[in-house]
mmCIF file of C-alpha atoms and ligand atoms in Angstrom:
data_model
loop_
_atom_site.group_PDB
_atom_site.id
_atom_site.type_symbol
_atom_site.label_atom_id
_atom_site.label_comp_id
_atom_site.label_asym_id
_atom_site.label_seq_id
_atom_site.Cartn_x
_atom_site.Cartn_y
_atom_site.Cartn_z
ATOM 1 C CA MET A 10 0.068 -0.157 -0.045
ATOM 2 C CA SER A 11 0.923 3.546 -0.167
ATOM 3 C CA ARG A 12 2.368 5.180 2.587
ATOM 4 C CA GLY A 13 3.856 3.043 5.875
ATOM 5 C CA LEU A 14 1.873 0.111 5.832
ATOM 6 C CA GLY A 15 -0.702 1.610 3.515
ATOM 7 C CA ASP A 16 -1.986 5.002 2.265
ATOM 8 C CA VAL A 17 -5.683 5.370 1.771
ATOM 9 C CA TYR A 18 -6.308 6.943 -1.473
ATOM 10 C CA LYS A 19 -9.545 8.226 -2.532
ATOM 11 C CA ARG A 20 -12.332 5.612 -3.222
ATOM 12 C CA GLN A 21 -11.020 4.231 -0.020
ATOM 13 C CA ALA A 22 -8.535 1.788 -0.953
ATOM 14 C CA VAL A 23 -5.309 0.740 0.512
ATOM 15 C CA PHE A 24 -2.451 0.331 -2.118
ATOM 16 C CA ARG A 25 -0.602 -3.028 -1.936
ATOM 17 C CA LEU A 26 -1.848 -4.134 1.248
ATOM 18 C CA THR A 27 -1.430 -7.913 0.990
ATOM 19 C CA GLU A 28 2.010 -7.325 -0.188
ATOM 20 C CA HIS A 29 2.822 -5.153 2.595
ATOM 21 C CA MET A 30 1.441 -7.913 4.929
ATOM 22 C CA GLU A 31 3.454 -10.702 3.034
ATOM 23 C CA ARG A 32 6.611 -8.664 3.746
ATOM 24 C CA LEU A 33 5.646 -8.389 7.643
ATOM 25 C CA VAL A 34 4.939 -12.079 7.834
ATOM 26 C CA ARG A 35 8.191 -12.756 6.117
ATOM 27 C CA GLY A 36 10.173 -10.323 8.109
ATOM 28 C CA CYS A 37 8.786 -11.944 11.337
ATOM 29 C CA LYS A 38 9.967 -15.292 10.081
ATOM 30 C CA ALA A 39 13.201 -14.005 9.152
ATOM 31 C CA TYR A 40 13.704 -12.426 12.869
ATOM 32 C CA GLY A 41 12.399 -15.430 14.372
ATOM 33 C CA ILE A 42 9.176 -13.802 15.949
ATOM 34 C CA PRO A 43 6.314 -16.039 16.229
ATOM 35 C CA LEU A 44 3.012 -14.632 14.583
ATOM 36 C CA ASP A 45 -0.252 -16.198 14.850
ATOM 37 C CA TYR A 46 -2.031 -13.910 12.161
ATOM 38 C CA THR A 47 -2.425 -14.761 8.345
ATOM 39 C CA VAL A 48 -2.087 -12.142 5.820
ATOM 40 C CA GLU A 49 -5.504 -12.272 5.459
ATOM 41 C CA GLU A 50 -6.315 -11.638 8.993
ATOM 42 C CA LEU A 51 -3.851 -8.535 8.974
ATOM 43 C CA VAL A 52 -5.416 -7.354 5.816
ATOM 44 C CA ASP A 53 -8.947 -7.496 7.574
ATOM 45 C CA ILE A 54 -7.582 -5.994 10.488
ATOM 46 C CA THR A 55 -6.270 -2.899 8.473
ATOM 47 C CA ILE A 56 -8.978 -2.431 6.748
ATOM 48 C CA SER A 57 -11.094 -2.295 9.676
ATOM 49 C CA VAL A 58 -8.663 0.385 11.056
ATOM 50 C CA VAL A 59 -8.799 2.628 8.455
ATOM 51 C CA ARG A 60 -12.694 2.090 8.183
ATOM 52 C CA GLU A 61 -13.729 2.778 11.676
ATOM 53 C CA ASN A 62 -11.326 5.845 12.065
ATOM 54 C CA GLU A 63 -12.853 7.305 9.203
ATOM 55 C CA LEU A 64 -9.613 8.066 7.320
ATOM 56 C CA HIS A 65 -9.287 9.545 3.872
ATOM 57 C CA ASP A 66 -7.321 10.723 1.141
ATOM 58 C CA GLY A 67 -3.448 10.574 2.347
ATOM 59 C CA CYS A 68 -3.790 8.385 5.455
ATOM 60 C CA TYR A 69 -0.806 6.277 6.313
ATOM 61 C CA VAL A 70 -1.193 2.915 7.953
ATOM 62 C CA ARG A 71 1.516 1.456 10.350
ATOM 63 C CA PRO A 72 1.260 -1.866 11.453
ATOM 64 C CA LEU A 73 3.741 -3.252 13.784
ATOM 65 C CA VAL A 74 4.665 -6.689 15.422
ATOM 66 C CA PHE A 75 6.580 -6.406 18.823
ATOM 67 C CA LEU A 76 7.065 -8.867 21.728
ATOM 68 C CA GLY A 77 6.041 -8.147 25.302
ATOM 69 C CA LEU A 78 6.013 -9.719 28.683
ATOM 70 C CA GLY A 79 8.120 -12.960 29.050
ATOM 71 C CA SER A 80 11.988 -12.355 29.606
ATOM 72 C CA ILE A 81 13.906 -9.447 30.754
ATOM 73 C CA GLY A 82 17.111 -11.216 29.149
ATOM 74 C CA LEU A 83 18.128 -10.922 25.445
ATOM 75 C CA ASN A 84 16.569 -14.322 24.795
ATOM 76 C CA PRO A 85 12.959 -13.532 23.304
ATOM 77 C CA ALA A 86 11.913 -17.349 23.762
ATOM 78 C CA GLY A 87 8.667 -17.234 25.331
ATOM 79 C CA ALA A 88 7.841 -13.473 25.171
ATOM 80 C CA ALA A 89 4.253 -12.830 23.791
ATOM 81 C CA THR A 90 3.687 -11.616 20.479
ATOM 82 C CA HIS A 91 1.824 -8.348 19.988
ATOM 83 C CA VAL A 92 0.563 -6.615 16.751
ATOM 84 C CA MET A 93 -0.925 -3.060 16.420
ATOM 85 C CA VAL A 94 -1.978 -1.264 13.382
ATOM 86 C CA ALA A 95 -2.494 2.666 13.661
ATOM 87 C CA ALA A 96 -3.401 4.456 10.778
ATOM 88 C CA TRP A 97 -3.219 8.704 10.700
ATOM 89 C CA GLU A 98 -3.876 11.363 8.187
ATOM 90 C CA TRP A 99 -0.260 12.171 6.693
ATOM 91 C CA GLY A 100 0.810 14.460 3.783
ATOM 92 C CA ALA A 101 3.841 13.962 1.518
ATOM 93 C CA TYR A 102 6.875 12.685 3.719
ATOM 94 C CA LEU A 103 9.530 15.002 1.915
ATOM 95 C CA GLY A 104 7.198 17.836 1.496
ATOM 96 C CA VAL A 105 4.690 18.991 -1.451
ATOM 97 C CA VAL A 106 7.342 21.417 -2.746
ATOM 98 C CA GLY A 107 10.379 18.394 -2.954
ATOM 99 C CA VAL A 108 7.631 16.035 -4.840
ATOM 100 C CA LYS A 109 7.052 19.016 -7.427
ATOM 101 C CA HIS A 110 10.496 20.534 -7.516
ATOM 102 C CA GLY A 111 13.044 17.900 -6.095
ATOM 103 C CA ILE A 112 14.899 17.878 -2.702
ATOM 104 C CA ARG A 113 18.590 18.173 -1.576
ATOM 105 C CA GLY A 114 20.239 14.759 -0.344
ATOM 106 C CA ARG A 115 23.429 14.083 1.088
ATOM 107 C CA VAL A 116 25.739 11.002 0.928
ATOM 108 C CA SER A 117 25.241 9.683 4.928
ATOM 109 C CA SER A 118 28.366 9.223 6.883
ATOM 110 C CA TRP A 119 26.709 6.423 8.403
ATOM 111 C CA ARG A 120 26.572 3.189 6.202
ATOM 112 C CA ARG A 121 23.506 1.019 5.658
ATOM 113 C CA ILE A 122 22.874 -1.925 7.767
ATOM 114 C CA ASN A 123 24.535 -5.008 6.316
ATOM 115 C CA HIS A 124 23.923 -8.648 5.771
ATOM 116 C CA GLU A 125 26.428 -9.715 8.625
ATOM 117 C CA SER A 126 24.608 -8.126 11.229
ATOM 118 C CA LEU A 127 20.968 -7.494 10.412
ATOM 119 C CA ILE A 128 18.747 -8.339 7.681
ATOM 120 C CA PRO A 129 18.295 -5.342 5.719
ATOM 121 C CA SER A 130 15.539 -6.911 3.659
ATOM 122 C CA ALA A 131 13.275 -7.516 6.766
ATOM 123 C CA LYS A 132 11.609 -4.021 7.748
ATOM 124 C CA GLY A 133 12.816 -4.643 11.400
ATOM 125 C CA THR A 134 12.430 -1.557 13.579
ATOM 126 C CA GLY A 135 16.049 -2.142 15.101
ATOM 127 C CA GLY A 136 17.498 -1.245 11.850
ATOM 128 C CA TYR A 137 15.636 2.123 11.835
ATOM 129 C CA LEU A 138 18.093 3.254 14.483
ATOM 130 C CA ASN A 139 20.860 3.348 11.561
ATOM 131 C CA SER A 140 17.977 5.075 9.141
ATOM 132 C CA ILE A 141 17.584 7.892 12.097
ATOM 133 C CA LEU A 142 21.045 8.661 12.256
ATOM 134 C CA ALA A 143 21.579 9.195 8.667
ATOM 135 C CA LYS A 144 17.985 11.180 8.410
ATOM 136 C CA ALA A 145 19.123 13.322 11.359
ATOM 137 C CA GLU A 146 22.293 14.236 10.199
ATOM 138 C CA ALA A 147 21.434 15.154 6.964
ATOM 139 C CA VAL A 148 18.799 17.408 7.976
ATOM 140 C CA ALA A 149 20.901 19.130 10.552
ATOM 141 C CA ALA A 150 23.530 19.808 7.833
ATOM 142 C CA GLY A 151 20.685 21.577 5.722
ATOM 143 C CA TYR A 152 19.595 18.628 3.340
ATOM 144 C CA GLU A 153 16.231 16.898 3.004
ATOM 145 C CA GLU A 154 17.520 13.331 2.738
ATOM 146 C CA ALA A 155 20.282 11.034 3.644
ATOM 147 C CA LEU A 156 21.659 8.472 0.876
ATOM 148 C CA MET A 157 23.132 5.535 2.329
ATOM 149 C CA LEU A 158 26.024 3.604 0.822
ATOM 150 C CA ASN A 159 26.465 -0.190 2.082
ATOM 151 C CA SER A 160 29.677 -1.403 3.751
ATOM 152 C CA GLU A 161 31.287 -2.006 0.279
ATOM 153 C CA GLY A 162 30.770 1.664 -0.656
ATOM 154 C CA PHE A 163 27.865 0.973 -3.048
ATOM 155 C CA LEU A 164 24.685 2.750 -2.993
ATOM 156 C CA ALA A 165 21.870 1.220 -0.869
ATOM 157 C CA GLU A 166 19.113 3.660 -0.758
ATOM 158 C CA GLY A 167 17.714 6.588 1.116
ATOM 159 C CA SER A 168 17.274 6.577 4.746
ATOM 160 C CA GLY A 169 13.505 5.439 4.251
ATOM 161 C CA GLU A 170 13.086 5.248 0.466
ATOM 162 C CA ASN A 171 14.720 3.218 -2.580
ATOM 163 C CA VAL A 172 16.500 5.026 -4.905
ATOM 164 C CA PHE A 173 16.497 4.957 -9.114
ATOM 165 C CA VAL A 174 19.616 6.534 -11.148
ATOM 166 C CA ILE A 175 18.872 7.422 -14.859
ATOM 167 C CA ASN A 176 21.590 7.861 -17.329
ATOM 168 C CA ASP A 177 20.696 8.166 -21.006
ATOM 169 C CA GLY A 178 17.495 6.707 -20.640
ATOM 170 C CA VAL A 179 18.510 3.516 -18.761
ATOM 171 C CA VAL A 180 17.201 3.283 -15.101
ATOM 172 C CA THR A 181 18.872 1.572 -12.657
ATOM 173 C CA THR A 182 18.413 0.685 -8.914
ATOM 174 C CA PRO A 183 20.397 -1.319 -6.244
ATOM 175 C CA PRO A 184 19.435 -5.236 -6.278
ATOM 176 C CA VAL A 185 18.110 -6.093 -2.829
ATOM 177 C CA SER A 186 21.487 -7.993 -2.269
ATOM 178 C CA ASP A 187 23.261 -4.689 -1.942
ATOM 179 C CA GLY A 188 21.262 -3.800 1.293
ATOM 180 C CA CYS A 189 18.063 -1.756 0.544
ATOM 181 C CA LEU A 190 14.919 -2.653 1.673
ATOM 182 C CA ASN A 191 12.711 -4.713 -0.479
ATOM 183 C CA GLY A 192 10.548 -1.845 -1.460
ATOM 184 C CA ILE A 193 6.915 -2.209 -2.583
ATOM 185 C CA THR A 194 6.978 1.044 -4.209
ATOM 186 C CA ARG A 195 10.206 0.214 -5.747
ATOM 187 C CA ASP A 196 8.608 -2.875 -7.271
ATOM 188 C CA SER A 197 5.552 -0.553 -8.388
ATOM 189 C CA ALA A 198 8.048 1.795 -10.129
ATOM 190 C CA ILE A 199 9.870 -1.040 -11.798
ATOM 191 C CA THR A 200 6.604 -2.542 -13.007
ATOM 192 C CA LEU A 201 5.193 0.890 -14.430
ATOM 193 C CA LEU A 202 8.728 1.873 -16.036
ATOM 194 C CA ARG A 203 8.879 -1.443 -17.545
ATOM 195 C CA SER A 204 5.389 -1.459 -18.834
ATOM 196 C CA GLY A 205 6.661 2.142 -20.479
ATOM 197 C CA GLY A 206 9.096 0.165 -22.369
ATOM 198 C CA VAL A 207 11.948 1.562 -20.142
ATOM 199 C CA GLU A 208 14.957 -0.423 -19.436
ATOM 200 C CA VAL A 209 15.525 -0.841 -15.975
ATOM 201 C CA ARG A 210 18.539 -2.600 -14.209
ATOM 202 C CA GLU A 211 19.099 -4.040 -10.712
ATOM 203 C CA ALA A 212 22.793 -3.348 -10.431
ATOM 204 C CA SER A 213 25.276 -1.947 -8.014
ATOM 205 C CA LEU A 214 25.701 1.721 -8.225
ATOM 206 C CA SER A 215 28.770 3.805 -7.049
ATOM 207 C CA ARG A 216 28.601 7.206 -5.263
ATOM 208 C CA ALA A 217 29.888 8.669 -8.498
ATOM 209 C CA SER A 218 26.845 7.650 -10.125
ATOM 210 C CA LEU A 219 24.653 9.982 -8.415
ATOM 211 C CA TYR A 220 27.142 12.736 -9.650
ATOM 212 C CA TYR A 221 26.880 11.504 -13.186
ATOM 213 C CA ALA A 222 23.047 10.857 -13.396
ATOM 214 C CA ASP A 223 20.904 12.461 -15.183
ATOM 215 C CA GLU A 224 17.840 11.980 -13.254
ATOM 216 C CA VAL A 225 17.462 10.312 -9.661
ATOM 217 C CA PHE A 226 14.333 9.992 -8.069
ATOM 218 C CA LEU A 227 13.353 8.077 -4.342
ATOM 219 C CA VAL A 228 10.386 5.990 -4.051
ATOM 220 C CA GLY A 229 8.581 4.812 -0.859
ATOM 221 C CA THR A 230 5.274 4.413 0.727
ATOM 222 C CA ALA A 231 5.635 7.743 2.747
ATOM 223 C CA ALA A 232 7.882 9.411 -0.076
ATOM 224 C CA GLU A 233 6.097 8.064 -2.871
ATOM 225 C CA VAL A 234 8.078 9.433 -5.867
ATOM 226 C CA THR A 235 10.142 12.117 -4.889
ATOM 227 C CA PRO A 236 12.886 13.673 -7.234
ATOM 228 C CA LEU A 237 16.350 14.682 -6.164
ATOM 229 C CA ARG A 238 17.665 17.598 -7.647
ATOM 230 C CA GLU A 239 20.998 17.790 -6.181
ATOM 231 C CA VAL A 240 23.320 15.539 -4.288
ATOM 232 C CA ASP A 241 26.379 16.515 -2.295
ATOM 233 C CA ASP A 242 26.174 20.142 -3.556
ATOM 234 C CA ARG A 243 26.246 18.865 -6.961
ATOM 235 C CA PRO A 244 22.875 19.491 -9.126
ATOM 236 C CA ILE A 245 21.544 16.070 -10.796
ATOM 237 C CA GLY A 246 21.316 16.865 -14.556
ATOM 238 C CA ASP A 247 19.845 20.360 -14.832
ATOM 239 C CA GLY A 248 18.873 20.500 -11.478
ATOM 240 C CA LYS A 249 15.202 20.016 -12.193
ATOM 241 C CA PRO A 250 12.931 16.674 -12.126
ATOM 242 C CA GLY A 251 13.375 15.091 -15.221
ATOM 243 C CA PRO A 252 10.803 13.119 -17.908
ATOM 244 C CA ILE A 253 11.430 9.753 -16.560
ATOM 245 C CA THR A 254 10.876 11.125 -12.966
ATOM 246 C CA ARG A 255 7.725 12.618 -14.194
ATOM 247 C CA MET A 256 6.497 9.544 -16.249
ATOM 248 C CA VAL A 257 6.832 7.402 -12.952
ATOM 249 C CA GLN A 258 5.115 10.007 -10.620
ATOM 250 C CA ASP A 259 2.135 10.413 -12.626
ATOM 251 C CA GLY A 260 2.118 6.479 -13.287
ATOM 252 C CA TYR A 261 2.167 5.757 -9.475
ATOM 253 C CA ALA A 262 -0.704 8.831 -8.857
ATOM 254 C CA ASP A 263 -2.756 7.122 -11.292
ATOM 255 C CA LEU A 264 -1.860 3.536 -9.840
ATOM 256 C CA VAL A 265 -2.580 4.264 -6.423
ATOM 257 C CA ARG A 266 -5.767 5.901 -7.406
ATOM 258 C CA GLY A 267 -7.238 3.096 -9.246
ATOM 259 C CA ARG A 268 -7.048 4.703 -12.675
ATOM 260 C CA ILE A 269 -4.888 1.876 -14.075
ATOM 261 C CA PRO A 270 -7.680 -0.912 -14.289
ATOM 262 C CA GLU A 271 -5.000 -3.397 -15.124
ATOM 263 C CA TYR A 272 -3.651 -2.969 -11.561
ATOM 264 C CA ASP A 273 -6.704 -2.451 -9.851
ATOM 265 C CA HIS A 274 -5.852 -5.871 -7.861
ATOM 266 C CA TRP A 275 -3.312 -3.773 -6.131
ATOM 267 C CA LEU A 276 -6.107 -1.838 -4.381
ATOM 268 C CA THR A 277 -7.962 -3.485 -1.434
ATOM 269 C CA TYR A 278 -11.112 -1.369 -1.004
ATOM 270 C CA VAL A 279 -12.225 -0.437 2.387
ATOM 271 C CA GLU A 280 -15.898 -0.356 1.280
ATOM 272 C CA ALA A 281 -17.324 -3.129 -0.628
ATOM 273 C CA ASP A 282 -18.961 -2.086 -4.149
HETATM 274 N N1 LIG B 319 14.087 1.522 2.340
HETATM 275 C C1 LIG B 319 13.637 1.920 3.724
HETATM 276 C C2 LIG B 319 14.595 1.948 4.807
HETATM 277 C C3 LIG B 319 12.312 2.282 4.170
HETATM 278 O O1 LIG B 319 12.207 2.369 5.274
HETATM 279 C C4 LIG B 319 11.264 2.656 3.175
HETATM 280 C C5 LIG B 319 10.030 2.692 3.690
HETATM 281 N N2 LIG B 319 9.257 1.564 4.315
HETATM 282 C C6 LIG B 319 11.602 2.093 1.831
HETATM 283 C C7 LIG B 319 12.898 1.759 1.587
HETATM 284 C C8 LIG B 319 10.489 1.963 0.869
HETATM 285 O O2 LIG B 319 9.735 0.968 1.016
HETATM 286 P P1 LIG B 319 8.344 0.507 0.390
HETATM 287 O O3 LIG B 319 8.124 1.042 -0.835
HETATM 288 O O4 LIG B 319 7.811 -0.892 0.810
HETATM 289 O O5 LIG B 319 7.389 1.740 1.374
#
């Protein structure tokens, strides 16, 4: 879905809710957290939270699975698993001006969590300490977002978004094996681009590839599709969002609002027809 675990758009639908819940269930399995709920139950709970709170366009949903009472020590065995789903109205994460004109990014001094220490492809809350360090550093230095390299020095993602880099009409995004989250908006953007005839590669990217790029954009449930207009004080392309970025922005807006019938199955409607 769009936005956290779910943005709710006009006609009251949550975007890619099933995929978000599948990722949550997979993440629990990867981190060894017992979870009794099925994907279908988590979908139903989310829909009822949105419906009962009378949330409208631009709503964000955040489900959380956490361990409660059981053990004071570090071994979580025996601790009860709890599930909560929160939802609230929330605007553009990186700002409406950012969505329109692009934001300023900076390569972080913090490296993205790696496969040796955590599970970067699972959306574990512990990993967000890493994102918080990077985001806070970037904002304190006057930038809007941090770009994170992995421990080998290859580009992984933004502090809370996947990244796409465009050169000569070819779009490249880091593979999940380079340490980024397996983003659902990333998958939606790849689908949109490929169905529009644009070549998309999943390949490692150097820091300098950001400097040479014609266009760079970030994607995520909260950020949706946000162009970068500058990175490390260097303008990207001519410093304005480019045509491929605009194509993905427009396509994504159509997708989440149910304007592309082919992908209607990506929307879970809050009220039945
Ligand atoms: N990377 C990180 C670190 C994130 O927190 C997010 C937001 N969930 C994303 C990427 C984008 O993922 P998605 O499109 O599934 O929201």
